[in-house]
Coordinates of C-alpha atoms and ligand atoms in Angstrom, one line a residue:
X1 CA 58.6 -30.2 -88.8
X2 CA 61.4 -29.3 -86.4
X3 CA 58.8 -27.2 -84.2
X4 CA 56.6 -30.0 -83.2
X5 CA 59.5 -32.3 -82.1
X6 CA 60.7 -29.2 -80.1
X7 CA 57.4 -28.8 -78.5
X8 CA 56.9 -32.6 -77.7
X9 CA 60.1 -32.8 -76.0
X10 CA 58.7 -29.6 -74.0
X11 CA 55.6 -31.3 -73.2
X12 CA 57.6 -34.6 -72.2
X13 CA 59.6 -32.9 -69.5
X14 CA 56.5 -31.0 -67.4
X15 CA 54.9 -32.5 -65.2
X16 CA 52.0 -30.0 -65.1
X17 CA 50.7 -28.7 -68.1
X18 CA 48.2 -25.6 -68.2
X19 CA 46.2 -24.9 -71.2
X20 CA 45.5 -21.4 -72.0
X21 CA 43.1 -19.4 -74.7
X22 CA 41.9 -16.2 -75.8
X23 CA 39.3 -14.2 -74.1
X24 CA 35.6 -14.4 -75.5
X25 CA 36.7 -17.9 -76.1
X26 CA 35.0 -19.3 -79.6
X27 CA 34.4 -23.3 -81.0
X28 CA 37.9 -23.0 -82.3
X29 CA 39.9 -21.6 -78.8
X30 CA 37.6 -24.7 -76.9
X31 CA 38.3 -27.1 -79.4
X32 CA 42.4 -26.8 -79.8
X33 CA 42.4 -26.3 -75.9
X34 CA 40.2 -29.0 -75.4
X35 CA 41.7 -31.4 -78.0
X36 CA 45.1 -30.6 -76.7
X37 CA 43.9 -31.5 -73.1
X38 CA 42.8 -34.5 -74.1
X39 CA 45.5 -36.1 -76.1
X40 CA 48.2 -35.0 -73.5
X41 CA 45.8 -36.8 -70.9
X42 CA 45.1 -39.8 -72.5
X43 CA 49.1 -39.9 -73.8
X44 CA 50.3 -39.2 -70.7
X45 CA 48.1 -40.4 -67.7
X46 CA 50.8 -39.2 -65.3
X47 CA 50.5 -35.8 -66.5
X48 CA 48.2 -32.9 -64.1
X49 CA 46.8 -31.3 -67.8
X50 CA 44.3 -28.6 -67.2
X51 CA 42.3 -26.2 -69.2
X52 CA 41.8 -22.2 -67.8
X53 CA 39.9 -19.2 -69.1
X54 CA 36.4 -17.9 -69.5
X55 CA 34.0 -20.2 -70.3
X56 CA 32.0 -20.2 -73.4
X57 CA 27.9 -21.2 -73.8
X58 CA 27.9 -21.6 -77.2
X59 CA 30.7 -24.6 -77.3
X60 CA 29.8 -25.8 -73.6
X61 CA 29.0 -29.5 -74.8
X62 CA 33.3 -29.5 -75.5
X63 CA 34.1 -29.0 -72.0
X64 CA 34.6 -27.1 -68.6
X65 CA 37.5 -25.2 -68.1
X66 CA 39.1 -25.7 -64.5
X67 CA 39.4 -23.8 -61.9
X68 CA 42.9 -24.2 -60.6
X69 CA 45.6 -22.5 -57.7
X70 CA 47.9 -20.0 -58.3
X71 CA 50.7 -22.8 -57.3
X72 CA 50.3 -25.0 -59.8
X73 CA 51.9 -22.6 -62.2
X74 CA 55.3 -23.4 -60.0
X75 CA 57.8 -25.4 -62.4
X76 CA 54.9 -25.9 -65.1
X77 CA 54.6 -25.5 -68.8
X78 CA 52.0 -23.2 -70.4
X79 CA 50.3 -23.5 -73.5
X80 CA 48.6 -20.6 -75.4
X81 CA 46.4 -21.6 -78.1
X82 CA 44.6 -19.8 -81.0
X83 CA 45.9 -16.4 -79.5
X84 CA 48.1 -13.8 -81.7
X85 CA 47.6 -10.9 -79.1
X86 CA 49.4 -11.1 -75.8
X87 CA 46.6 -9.2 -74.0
X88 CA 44.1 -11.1 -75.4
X89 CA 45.1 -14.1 -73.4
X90 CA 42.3 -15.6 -71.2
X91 CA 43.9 -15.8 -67.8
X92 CA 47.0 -13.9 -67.1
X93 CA 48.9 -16.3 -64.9
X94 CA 49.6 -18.2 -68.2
X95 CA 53.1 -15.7 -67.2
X96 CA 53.5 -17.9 -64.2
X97 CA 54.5 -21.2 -65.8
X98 CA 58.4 -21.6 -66.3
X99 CA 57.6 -21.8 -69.8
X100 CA 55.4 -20.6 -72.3
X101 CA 54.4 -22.4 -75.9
X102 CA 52.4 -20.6 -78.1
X103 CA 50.2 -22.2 -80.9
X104 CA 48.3 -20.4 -83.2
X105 CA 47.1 -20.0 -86.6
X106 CA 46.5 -16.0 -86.9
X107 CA 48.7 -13.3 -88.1
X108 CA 50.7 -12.7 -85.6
X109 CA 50.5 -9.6 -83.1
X110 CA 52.9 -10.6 -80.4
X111 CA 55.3 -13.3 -80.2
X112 CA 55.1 -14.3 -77.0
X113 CA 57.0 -17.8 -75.6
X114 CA 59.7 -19.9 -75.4
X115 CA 58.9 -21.8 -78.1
X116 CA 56.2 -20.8 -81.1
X117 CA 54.6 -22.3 -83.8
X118 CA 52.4 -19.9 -85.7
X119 CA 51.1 -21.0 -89.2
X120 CA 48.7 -19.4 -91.0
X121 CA 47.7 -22.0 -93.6
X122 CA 45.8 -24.0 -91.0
X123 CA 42.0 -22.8 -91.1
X124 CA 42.3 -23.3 -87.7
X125 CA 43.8 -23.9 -84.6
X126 CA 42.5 -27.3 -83.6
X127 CA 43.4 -28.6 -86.8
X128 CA 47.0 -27.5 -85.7
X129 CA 46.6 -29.7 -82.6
X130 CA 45.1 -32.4 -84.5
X131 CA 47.9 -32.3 -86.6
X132 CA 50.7 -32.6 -83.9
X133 CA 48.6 -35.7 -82.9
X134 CA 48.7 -36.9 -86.1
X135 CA 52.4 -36.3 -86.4
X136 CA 53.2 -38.3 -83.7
X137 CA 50.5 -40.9 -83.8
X138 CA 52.4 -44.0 -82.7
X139 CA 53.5 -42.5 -79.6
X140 CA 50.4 -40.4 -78.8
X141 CA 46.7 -40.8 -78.1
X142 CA 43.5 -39.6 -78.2
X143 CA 39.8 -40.3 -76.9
X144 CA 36.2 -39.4 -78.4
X145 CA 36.4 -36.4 -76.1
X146 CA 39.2 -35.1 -77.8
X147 CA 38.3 -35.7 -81.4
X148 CA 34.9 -34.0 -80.5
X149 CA 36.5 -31.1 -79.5
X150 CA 38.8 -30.5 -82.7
X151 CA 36.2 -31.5 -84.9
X152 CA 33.9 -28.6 -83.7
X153 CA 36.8 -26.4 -83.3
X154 CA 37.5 -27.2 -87.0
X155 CA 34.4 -26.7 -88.3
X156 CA 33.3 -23.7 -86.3
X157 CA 36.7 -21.6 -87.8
X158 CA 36.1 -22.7 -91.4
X159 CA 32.4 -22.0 -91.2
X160 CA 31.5 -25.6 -92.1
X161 CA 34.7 -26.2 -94.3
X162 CA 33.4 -23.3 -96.5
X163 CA 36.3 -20.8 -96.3
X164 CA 39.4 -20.4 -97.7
X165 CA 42.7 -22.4 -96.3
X166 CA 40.5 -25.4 -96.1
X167 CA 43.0 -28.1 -97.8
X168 CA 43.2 -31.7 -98.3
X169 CA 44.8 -32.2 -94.7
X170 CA 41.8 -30.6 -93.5
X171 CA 39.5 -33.1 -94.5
X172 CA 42.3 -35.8 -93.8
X173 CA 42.3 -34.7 -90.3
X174 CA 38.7 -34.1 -90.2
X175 CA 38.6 -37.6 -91.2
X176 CA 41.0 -38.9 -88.5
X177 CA 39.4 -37.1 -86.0
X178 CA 35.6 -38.8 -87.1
X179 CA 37.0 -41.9 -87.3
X180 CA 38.4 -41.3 -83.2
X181 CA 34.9 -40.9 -82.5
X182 CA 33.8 -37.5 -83.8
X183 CA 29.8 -37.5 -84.5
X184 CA 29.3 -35.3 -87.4
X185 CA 25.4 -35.1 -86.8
X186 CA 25.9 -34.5 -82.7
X187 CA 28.4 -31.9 -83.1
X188 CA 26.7 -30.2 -86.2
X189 CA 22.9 -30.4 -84.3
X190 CA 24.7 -28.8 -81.1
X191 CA 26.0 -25.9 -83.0
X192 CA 22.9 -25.5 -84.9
X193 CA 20.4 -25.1 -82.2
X194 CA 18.8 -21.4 -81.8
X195 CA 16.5 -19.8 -79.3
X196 CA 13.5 -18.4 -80.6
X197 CA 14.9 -15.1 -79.3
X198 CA 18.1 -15.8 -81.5
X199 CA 16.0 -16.1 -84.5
X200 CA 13.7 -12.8 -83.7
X201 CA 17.2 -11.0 -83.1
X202 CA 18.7 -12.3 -86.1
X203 CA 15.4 -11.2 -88.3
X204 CA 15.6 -7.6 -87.0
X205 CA 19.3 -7.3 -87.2
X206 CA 19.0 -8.1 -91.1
X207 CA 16.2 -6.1 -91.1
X208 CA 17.9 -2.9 -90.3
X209 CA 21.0 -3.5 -92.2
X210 CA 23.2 -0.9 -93.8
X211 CA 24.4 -0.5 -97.0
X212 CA 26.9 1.2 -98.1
X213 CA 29.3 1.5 -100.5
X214 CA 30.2 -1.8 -101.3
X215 CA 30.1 -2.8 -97.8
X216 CA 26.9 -3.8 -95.5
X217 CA 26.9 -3.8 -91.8
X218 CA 24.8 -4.6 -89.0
X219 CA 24.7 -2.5 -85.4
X220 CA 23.8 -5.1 -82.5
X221 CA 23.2 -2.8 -79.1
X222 CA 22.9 -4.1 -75.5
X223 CA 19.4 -3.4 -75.1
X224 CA 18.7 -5.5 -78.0
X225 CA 21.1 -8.1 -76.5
X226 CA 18.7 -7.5 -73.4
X227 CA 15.4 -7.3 -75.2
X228 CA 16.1 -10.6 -77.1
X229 CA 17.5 -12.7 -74.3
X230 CA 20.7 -13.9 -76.1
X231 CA 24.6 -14.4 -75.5
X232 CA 27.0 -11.9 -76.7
X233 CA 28.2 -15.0 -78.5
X234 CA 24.7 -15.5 -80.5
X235 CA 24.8 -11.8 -81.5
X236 CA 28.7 -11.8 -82.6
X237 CA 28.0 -14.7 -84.5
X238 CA 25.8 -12.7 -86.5
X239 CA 28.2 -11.2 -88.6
X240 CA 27.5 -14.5 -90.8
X241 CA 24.7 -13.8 -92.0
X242 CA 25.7 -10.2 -93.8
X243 CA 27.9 -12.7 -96.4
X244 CA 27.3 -13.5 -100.0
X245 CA 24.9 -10.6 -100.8
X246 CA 25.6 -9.4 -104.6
X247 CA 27.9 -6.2 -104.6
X248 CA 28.9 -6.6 -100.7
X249 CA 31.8 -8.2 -101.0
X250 CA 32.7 -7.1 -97.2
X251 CA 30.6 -7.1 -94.2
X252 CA 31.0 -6.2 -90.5
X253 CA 28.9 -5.9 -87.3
X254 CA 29.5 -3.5 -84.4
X255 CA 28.2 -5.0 -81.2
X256 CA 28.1 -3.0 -78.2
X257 CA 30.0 -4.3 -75.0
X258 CA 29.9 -3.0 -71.8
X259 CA 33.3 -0.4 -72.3
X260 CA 33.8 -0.5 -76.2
X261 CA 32.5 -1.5 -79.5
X262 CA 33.8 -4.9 -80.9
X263 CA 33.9 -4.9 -84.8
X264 CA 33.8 -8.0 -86.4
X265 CA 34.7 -7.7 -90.6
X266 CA 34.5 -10.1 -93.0
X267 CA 35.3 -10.4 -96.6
X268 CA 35.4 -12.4 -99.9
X269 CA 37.8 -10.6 -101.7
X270 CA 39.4 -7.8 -100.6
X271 CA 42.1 -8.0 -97.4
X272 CA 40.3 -6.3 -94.7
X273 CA 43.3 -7.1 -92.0
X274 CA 44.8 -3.7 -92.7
X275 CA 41.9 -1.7 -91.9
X276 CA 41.5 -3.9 -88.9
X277 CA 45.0 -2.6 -88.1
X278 CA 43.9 1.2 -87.7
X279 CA 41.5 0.2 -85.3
X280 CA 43.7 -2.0 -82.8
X281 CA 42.5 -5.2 -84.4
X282 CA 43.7 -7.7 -86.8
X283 CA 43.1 -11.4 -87.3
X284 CA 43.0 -13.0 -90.7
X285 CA 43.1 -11.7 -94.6
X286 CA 39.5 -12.3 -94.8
X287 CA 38.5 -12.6 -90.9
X288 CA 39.5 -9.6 -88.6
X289 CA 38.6 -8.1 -85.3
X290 CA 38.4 -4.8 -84.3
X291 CA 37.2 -2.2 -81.7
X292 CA 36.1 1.2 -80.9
X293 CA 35.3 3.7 -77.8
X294 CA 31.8 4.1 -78.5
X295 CA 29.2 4.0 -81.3
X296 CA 30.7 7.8 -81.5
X297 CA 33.9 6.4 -83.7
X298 CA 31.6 4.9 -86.2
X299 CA 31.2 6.8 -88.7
X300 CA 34.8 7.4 -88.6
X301 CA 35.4 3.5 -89.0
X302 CA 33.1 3.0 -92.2
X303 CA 34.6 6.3 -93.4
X304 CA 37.3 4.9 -93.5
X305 CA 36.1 1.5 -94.9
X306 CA 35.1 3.6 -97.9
X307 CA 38.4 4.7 -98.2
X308 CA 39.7 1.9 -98.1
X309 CA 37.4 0.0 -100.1
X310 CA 37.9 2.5 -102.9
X311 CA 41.5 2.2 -102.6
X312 CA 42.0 -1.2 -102.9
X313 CA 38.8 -2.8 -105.0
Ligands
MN1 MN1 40.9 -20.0 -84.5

């Protein structure tokens, strides 16, 4: 592919190279950042690669993002990974480099940068990275670190190769990346640890789900946040757990933040990316994001999930 040629050349000619994400960062965001981090290191030892953003528990064991000066942005190259929505980018000086790359794998919002490569058939973002490596394998590297990093990032967005766009080149790569030094059993344990307070949370949560028509949701508050101890990851991740029940063929939770409700949908049929759309969200065809003002616009979200349900099903 043309693209990746275009972006190597970028990446050849910076001598700085800043790595960016979205906000809330997940295993996916770490992992391409992470994995992109490394191989440009470990390519290019001359290089000053860094990662920025917020930092994310959950994925911690990938690595640390850095902490770096405004003035390194002078005359260096940004890269946005795993990010369709401009304002959704972790770390606003991304603006500051003297160019911007975006890579990314969601529908896109915003095209952003100098140079983009959006494709939607990877399942995820660090497979995209992966990939590029993989492109260019004689003349780039990568270390353990790295294939760590895009092997969680690749099984974290396909929820353990489960969902859809998970292709032959998937598991090739996944391959590649175990045979760099990925440890299936490490990574998998790390993600699979819970607190006890994840699992109480988790048993209530079901307990009190909603059904509705054709649709079952879950409403995580603060206080229960609070009263269980957890991350907002832990309770996002929730929306999981809400799949696969008979006659439910979509799902969502509504979890409480500190100025808005975040919805998180899910679906195994019908293309929920629409309705995601009314709501200022999007995402995937299966996978979207959403938000609203207050538990107040609830009702008028699974009203409309009705609606829509009815409409298209
Ligand atoms: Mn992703």
């Amino acid at each position: 592919m043309q693209i990746l040629n275009e972006i190597l050349e970028k990446i050849k000619k910076y001598e700085t190279i800043i790595i960016h994400g979205h906000q809330r960062p997940d295993g996916d965001c770490y992992g391409a950042q992470f994995g992109l981090k490394d191989v440009l290191k470990t390519s290019f030892p001359n290089k000053n690669v860094y990662v920025v953003g917020e930092t994310s528990e959950y994925v911690s064991f990938i690595g640390t993002p850095d902490t770096i000066d405004d003035k390194l942005y002078e005359g260096a190259l940004s890269i946005v990974v795993d990010t369709a929505t401009e304002s959704r980018i972790s770390d606003k000086r991304y603006s500051l480099g003297s160019e911007v790359i975006k890579i990314d794998h969601h529908i896109p919002v915003d095209q952003y940068g100098d140079l983009i490569w959006v494709d939607t058939t990877f399942p995820s973002c660090a497979q995209m990275i992966a990939y590029f490596y993989k492109t260019f394998e004689n003349e780039l590297k990568m270390t353990e670190v790295g294939a760590r990093a895009m092997y969680t990032g690749i099984v974290t967005d396909t929820g353990r190769f489960r969902y859809r766009g998970v292709s032959k080149l998937t598991h090739e790569i996944a391959g590649l990346l175990i045979e760099k030094g990925a440890d299936v059993v490490e990574i998998d344990n790390k993600l699979s640890k819970e607190s006890i307070g994840v699992f109480r949370f988790k048993a209530e949560l079901l307990n009190n789900a909603i059904f509705d028509e054709g649709f079952v949701y879950g409403i995580i508050k603060a206080e229960n946040v609070e009263k269980y101890n957890i991350s907002m990851e832990d309770a996002a991740a929730t929306v999981n757990l809400f799949g696969g029940i008979e006659g439910y063929n979509v799902w969502f939770v509504a979890v409480e933040y500190p100025n808005e409700i975040r919805l998180r949908i899910r679906s195994s049929g019908l293309e929920i990316d629409k309705l995601a759309n009314l709501f200022e969200g999007g995402g995937h065809k299966m996978a979207s994001g959403a938000r609203l003002n207050s538990f107040d616009e609830l009702d008028k979200f699974v009203s409309e999930m009705r609606a829509y349900i009815k409409r298209y099903q």
